[in-house]
CSV table of C-alpha atoms and ligand atoms in Angstrom, one decimal:
chain,number,residue,atom,x,y,z
O,255,UNK,CA,14.8,10.1,18.5
O,256,UNK,CA,13.4,7.3,16.5
O,257,UNK,CA,15.0,6.7,13.2
O,258,UNK,CA,13.5,6.7,10.4
O,259,UNK,CA,13.1,4.4,7.7
O,260,UNK,CA,14.1,4.8,4.4
O,261,UNK,CA,15.4,4.0,1.1
O,262,UNK,CA,18.6,2.6,2.4
O,263,UNK,CA,16.9,0.7,5.4
O,264,UNK,CA,15.1,-1.2,2.6
O,265,UNK,CA,17.9,-1.9,0.8
O,266,UNK,CA,19.6,-2.9,4.1
O,267,UNK,CA,17.0,-5.3,5.0
O,268,UNK,CA,17.0,-7.1,1.6
O,269,UNK,CA,20.8,-7.4,1.7
O,270,UNK,CA,20.8,-8.7,4.9
O,271,UNK,CA,18.4,-11.2,4.2
O,272,UNK,CA,16.0,-9.2,6.9
O,273,UNK,CA,12.1,-9.0,6.7
O,274,UNK,CA,9.9,-6.2,6.8
O,275,UNK,CA,6.5,-5.2,7.0
O,276,UNK,CA,4.1,-3.1,5.0
O,277,UNK,CA,0.9,-2.2,6.1
O,278,UNK,CA,-2.0,0.4,4.7
O,279,UNK,CA,-3.3,3.4,6.9
O,280,UNK,CA,-5.1,5.9,5.8
O,281,UNK,CA,-6.0,8.4,8.5
O,282,UNK,CA,-3.7,9.9,11.4
O,283,UNK,CA,-4.7,7.9,14.4
O,284,UNK,CA,-4.4,4.9,12.9
O,285,UNK,CA,-1.2,5.7,11.1
O,286,UNK,CA,0.2,6.7,14.6
O,287,UNK,CA,-0.7,3.3,16.2
O,288,UNK,CA,1.0,1.3,13.1
O,289,UNK,CA,4.1,3.5,13.3
O,290,UNK,CA,4.1,3.0,17.1
O,291,UNK,CA,4.3,-1.0,16.1
O,292,UNK,CA,7.3,-0.6,14.9
O,293,UNK,CA,5.9,-1.1,11.0
O,294,UNK,CA,8.5,-0.2,8.8
O,295,UNK,CA,6.3,1.1,5.3
O,296,UNK,CA,3.1,2.4,5.5
O,297,UNK,CA,1.0,2.7,2.4
O,298,UNK,CA,-1.7,4.9,1.8
O,299,UNK,CA,-2.8,2.6,-0.5
O,300,UNK,CA,-5.1,3.3,-3.3
O,301,UNK,CA,-7.3,0.6,-1.8
O,302,UNK,CA,-8.7,3.3,0.4
O,303,UNK,CA,-11.0,3.9,-2.8
O,304,UNK,CA,-13.5,1.0,-1.5
O,305,UNK,CA,-12.3,0.9,2.1
O,306,UNK,CA,-12.3,3.9,3.3
O,307,UNK,CA,-14.7,6.3,0.5
O,308,UNK,CA,-17.2,2.8,0.0
O,309,UNK,CA,-15.7,3.2,-4.3
O,310,UNK,CA,-16.3,0.1,-6.4
O,311,UNK,CA,-12.9,-0.2,-7.6
O,312,UNK,CA,-9.7,1.9,-7.3
O,313,UNK,CA,-10.2,3.6,-10.6
O,314,UNK,CA,-12.9,6.5,-8.6
O,315,UNK,CA,-10.4,7.8,-6.3
O,316,UNK,CA,-8.3,10.5,-7.2
O,317,UNK,CA,-4.8,13.2,-6.8
O,318,UNK,CA,-7.0,14.9,-4.7
O,319,UNK,CA,-8.2,12.9,-2.4
O,320,UNK,CA,-4.8,10.8,-2.2
O,321,UNK,CA,-3.2,14.0,-1.0
O,322,UNK,CA,-5.9,14.4,1.8
O,323,UNK,CA,-5.5,11.0,2.7
O,324,UNK,CA,-1.5,11.1,2.6
O,325,UNK,CA,-1.3,14.6,4.5
O,326,UNK,CA,-3.1,13.1,7.4
O,327,UNK,CA,-1.2,9.6,7.6
O,328,UNK,CA,2.2,11.6,7.1
O,329,UNK,CA,1.8,13.7,10.3
O,330,UNK,CA,0.9,10.2,12.1
O,331,UNK,CA,4.5,8.6,11.3
O,332,UNK,CA,8.0,9.4,12.7
O,333,UNK,CA,9.4,6.4,12.2
O,334,UNK,CA,7.9,4.5,9.2
O,335,UNK,CA,8.6,5.1,5.7
O,336,UNK,CA,5.5,6.8,4.1
O,337,UNK,CA,4.2,5.8,0.6
O,338,UNK,CA,1.8,7.3,-1.6
O,339,UNK,CA,0.0,4.7,-4.0
O,340,UNK,CA,-0.8,7.2,-7.1
O,341,UNK,CA,-4.0,6.5,-8.4
O,342,UNK,CA,-5.5,5.5,-11.7
O,343,UNK,CA,-4.7,8.6,-14.7
O,344,UNK,CA,-2.5,10.4,-12.4
O,345,UNK,CA,0.4,9.6,-14.1
O,346,UNK,CA,-0.6,7.6,-17.4
O,347,UNK,CA,-1.4,10.9,-19.4
O,348,UNK,CA,1.7,12.8,-19.7
O,349,UNK,CA,5.5,12.7,-17.5
O,350,UNK,CA,5.2,16.5,-16.5
O,351,UNK,CA,1.9,15.7,-15.0
O,352,UNK,CA,2.8,12.8,-13.3
O,353,UNK,CA,6.4,14.5,-11.7
O,354,UNK,CA,3.7,17.2,-10.6
O,355,UNK,CA,1.1,14.6,-9.5
O,356,UNK,CA,3.7,12.9,-7.5
O,357,UNK,CA,5.3,16.0,-6.2
O,358,UNK,CA,2.3,16.8,-4.8
O,359,UNK,CA,2.5,13.8,-2.6
O,360,UNK,CA,6.1,14.3,-1.6
O,361,UNK,CA,4.6,18.0,-0.4
O,362,UNK,CA,2.4,17.2,1.8
O,363,UNK,CA,4.5,14.4,3.6
O,364,UNK,CA,5.0,11.3,1.8
O,365,UNK,CA,8.5,9.9,1.4
O,366,UNK,CA,8.1,7.8,-2.0
O,367,UNK,CA,5.2,6.6,-4.5
O,368,UNK,CA,4.2,3.9,-5.8
O,369,UNK,CA,3.0,3.5,-9.7
O,370,UNK,CA,1.2,0.3,-10.9
O,371,UNK,CA,2.6,-1.7,-13.9
O,372,UNK,CA,5.1,-2.0,-16.6
O,373,UNK,CA,5.6,-0.3,-20.3
O,374,UNK,CA,8.1,1.6,-22.1
O,375,UNK,CA,6.4,4.8,-20.7
O,376,UNK,CA,5.9,3.5,-17.2
O,377,UNK,CA,9.9,3.1,-17.3
O,378,UNK,CA,10.2,7.0,-19.0
O,379,UNK,CA,8.2,7.9,-15.7
O,380,UNK,CA,10.2,5.9,-13.0
O,381,UNK,CA,13.4,7.4,-14.5
O,382,UNK,CA,11.9,11.0,-14.3
O,383,UNK,CA,10.4,10.8,-10.9
O,384,UNK,CA,14.0,9.3,-9.3
O,385,UNK,CA,15.9,12.2,-11.1
O,386,UNK,CA,13.5,14.5,-9.5
O,387,UNK,CA,13.9,13.4,-6.2
O,388,UNK,CA,11.1,11.1,-6.0
O,389,UNK,CA,11.7,7.5,-4.8
O,390,UNK,CA,9.3,5.1,-6.6
O,391,UNK,CA,7.8,1.6,-5.8
O,392,UNK,CA,7.0,-0.3,-8.5
O,393,UNK,CA,3.8,-2.9,-8.6
O,394,UNK,CA,3.8,-6.1,-11.1
O,395,UNK,CA,1.4,-9.1,-11.0
O,396,UNK,CA,-2.0,-8.7,-10.7
O,397,UNK,CA,-2.4,-4.3,-11.2
O,398,UNK,CA,-5.5,-3.5,-10.1
O,399,UNK,CA,-5.6,-0.3,-11.8
O,400,UNK,CA,-5.5,-2.5,-14.9
O,401,UNK,CA,-8.5,-5.0,-13.9
O,402,UNK,CA,-10.0,-4.4,-16.9
O,403,UNK,CA,-7.5,-5.0,-19.4
O,404,UNK,CA,-6.6,-8.2,-17.0
O,405,UNK,CA,-10.3,-9.5,-17.3
O,406,UNK,CA,-10.7,-9.5,-13.7
O,407,UNK,CA,-9.3,-10.3,-10.1
O,408,UNK,CA,-7.0,-13.1,-11.5
O,409,UNK,CA,-3.5,-14.8,-10.5
O,410,UNK,CA,-0.4,-13.8,-12.6
O,411,UNK,CA,2.6,-15.5,-13.1
O,412,UNK,CA,1.3,-18.8,-12.9
O,413,UNK,CA,3.4,-21.1,-15.8
O,414,UNK,CA,7.5,-20.9,-16.0
O,415,UNK,CA,7.1,-18.3,-18.8
O,416,UNK,CA,4.8,-15.9,-17.2
O,417,UNK,CA,7.2,-15.6,-14.2
O,418,UNK,CA,10.1,-15.3,-16.5
O,419,UNK,CA,7.7,-12.4,-18.1
O,420,UNK,CA,7.6,-11.0,-14.8
O,421,UNK,CA,11.5,-11.2,-13.7
O,422,UNK,CA,11.9,-9.0,-17.1
O,423,UNK,CA,9.8,-6.4,-16.4
O,424,UNK,CA,10.9,-6.2,-12.7
O,425,UNK,CA,14.7,-6.1,-13.9
O,426,UNK,CA,13.4,-3.3,-16.3
O,427,UNK,CA,11.4,-1.8,-13.5
O,428,UNK,CA,15.2,-2.0,-10.7
O,429,UNK,CA,17.0,-0.2,-13.9
O,430,UNK,CA,14.8,2.4,-14.5
O,431,UNK,CA,15.4,3.1,-10.7
O,432,UNK,CA,12.4,1.7,-8.5
O,433,UNK,CA,13.5,1.1,-4.5
O,434,UNK,CA,10.8,-2.0,-4.4
O,435,UNK,CA,8.3,-3.8,-5.8
O,436,UNK,CA,4.8,-5.3,-4.7
O,437,UNK,CA,4.3,-8.7,-6.0
O,438,UNK,CA,0.1,-9.2,-5.8
O,439,UNK,CA,-1.5,-12.6,-6.7
O,440,UNK,CA,1.6,-14.6,-8.1
O,441,UNK,CA,2.3,-18.1,-7.5
O,442,UNK,CA,4.7,-18.4,-4.3
O,443,UNK,CA,7.7,-20.2,-6.3
O,444,UNK,CA,7.4,-17.6,-9.1
O,445,UNK,CA,7.5,-14.7,-6.6
O,446,UNK,CA,10.4,-16.8,-5.4
O,447,UNK,CA,12.0,-17.1,-8.5
O,448,UNK,CA,11.8,-13.5,-9.4
O,449,UNK,CA,13.0,-12.3,-5.7
O,450,UNK,CA,16.0,-14.5,-6.2
O,451,UNK,CA,16.9,-12.6,-9.0
O,452,UNK,CA,16.2,-9.3,-8.2
O,453,UNK,CA,18.7,-6.6,-6.2
O,454,UNK,CA,16.0,-4.5,-5.0
O,455,UNK,CA,13.5,-6.4,-2.7
O,456,UNK,CA,10.0,-7.4,-3.2
O,457,UNK,CA,6.9,-7.0,-1.5
O,458,UNK,CA,4.6,-9.9,-1.3
O,459,UNK,CA,0.5,-8.9,-1.7
O,460,UNK,CA,-0.6,-12.4,-2.0
O,461,UNK,CA,2.9,-13.5,-3.7
O,462,UNK,CA,3.8,-16.0,-0.8
O,463,UNK,CA,7.0,-16.1,2.2
O,464,UNK,CA,9.8,-16.0,-0.2
O,465,UNK,CA,9.6,-12.2,-0.9
O,466,UNK,CA,11.7,-9.7,1.1
O,467,UNK,CA,8.4,-8.0,2.7
O,468,UNK,CA,5.0,-8.7,3.0
O,469,UNK,CA,1.9,-5.8,2.5
O,470,UNK,CA,-1.7,-6.3,3.6
O,471,UNK,CA,-4.4,-3.4,3.9
O,472,UNK,CA,-5.0,-2.7,7.4
O,473,UNK,CA,-8.8,-2.9,7.4
O,474,UNK,CA,-7.9,-6.4,7.1
O,475,UNK,CA,-5.8,-6.8,9.3
O,476,UNK,CA,-7.8,-5.1,11.9
O,477,UNK,CA,-11.0,-7.1,10.8
O,478,UNK,CA,-12.5,-3.3,10.3
O,479,UNK,CA,-13.2,-3.7,6.6
O,480,UNK,CA,-16.1,-6.9,5.5
O,481,UNK,CA,-17.4,-6.3,2.4
O,482,UNK,CA,-14.7,-9.0,1.0
O,483,UNK,CA,-11.8,-10.4,2.6
O,484,UNK,CA,-8.6,-12.0,-0.4
O,485,UNK,CA,-7.5,-15.3,0.4
O,486,UNK,CA,-4.3,-13.9,1.1
O,487,UNK,CA,-5.3,-11.9,4.0
O,488,UNK,CA,-5.3,-12.3,7.6
O,489,UNK,CA,-7.2,-11.1,10.1
O,490,UNK,CA,-6.0,-10.4,13.8
O,491,UNK,CA,-8.6,-8.8,15.5
O,492,UNK,CA,-12.3,-8.1,15.0
O,493,UNK,CA,-12.7,-4.1,15.2
O,494,UNK,CA,-16.1,-4.1,13.1
O,495,UNK,CA,-17.6,-6.2,16.5
O,496,UNK,CA,-15.2,-3.5,18.5
O,497,UNK,CA,-17.1,-1.0,16.6
O,498,UNK,CA,-20.6,-2.2,16.5
O,499,UNK,CA,-20.5,-3.1,20.7
O,500,UNK,CA,-19.4,0.5,21.6
O,501,UNK,CA,-21.6,2.0,18.8
O,502,UNK,CA,-24.5,-0.2,20.3
O,503,UNK,CA,-23.7,0.4,24.4
O,504,UNK,CA,-23.6,4.2,23.7
O,505,UNK,CA,-27.3,4.2,21.7
O,506,UNK,CA,-28.5,2.4,24.4
O,507,UNK,CA,-27.1,4.4,27.0
O,508,UNK,CA,-28.2,7.6,25.3
O,509,UNK,CA,-31.6,6.5,24.9
O,510,UNK,CA,-31.9,5.0,28.7
O,511,UNK,CA,-30.3,7.7,29.9
O,512,UNK,CA,-27.0,6.5,31.5
O,513,UNK,CA,-24.8,8.9,29.2
O,514,UNK,CA,-23.9,11.5,30.5
O,515,UNK,CA,-23.4,10.8,34.1
O,516,UNK,CA,-22.0,13.4,36.6
O,517,UNK,CA,-18.9,12.9,36.1
O,518,UNK,CA,-19.3,13.4,32.5
O,519,UNK,CA,-21.2,17.3,32.7
O,520,UNK,CA,-19.6,20.7,33.8
F,179,KIV,O1,-4.1,0.3,-2.7
F,179,KIV,C1,-3.2,-1.2,-2.1
F,179,KIV,O2,-3.5,-0.7,-0.8
F,179,KIV,C2,-2.3,-1.8,-2.6
F,179,KIV,C3,-1.7,-2.7,-1.8
F,179,KIV,C4,-1.9,-3.6,-0.9
F,179,KIV,C5,-0.5,-3.2,-2.3
F,179,KIV,O3,-1.6,-1.2,-3.6
């Protein structure tokens, strides 16, 4: 029997100073292989807006779409904890719709949700979600849903004062009940300081090696998405070439009559 990763497993990792891994996945078969590889948390990131749906920014994806992708990914996971990234405007207007939208993800198989940012309202959302039985992953530093107010893809927490401010926000999220916090695009030393002063684990997304975990977008890791590559992403494969080669060979075989063969017909 496969052991499922839970919020307790995640906290134990931090307590025992063991690193854990987080990768995004958006479809059933990818989730199945990522799960089989032993990744601890599979995130249905709202990055799917760009990577899987071809949108400009994460703002364009909605609750219905996230629900479909969550259902597919959850079906492929037996070991990894499944976390759905709540899309823009799905938890921002009022607490009732926030709980209801997050609950929809749990109903289709997510084990937790991720929400971005920090404010008195966000803290209340976190409290209400955890009271409802929905674990919450926080997200601080560069938060893509705030792209327009942050004024672009900018590194956050660069000065000691800015790092102190992020730590203050992280502690408030922790007190409100988050089980982990993504730190995105923060200098390594600032992320180290924040990580060392928190009880819950931090997950680095371009925040260096001292966080308790690392997250990347799977399409960057597999070398599938090629529109842009963040500086902090590492490419472990070349799926783009693989897909191109397979599709080209199929195209050639169909046109030259080599496909189908005698073994491929009834
Ligand atoms: O949307 C996403 O994929 C994310 C992670 C990379 C943290 O938020």
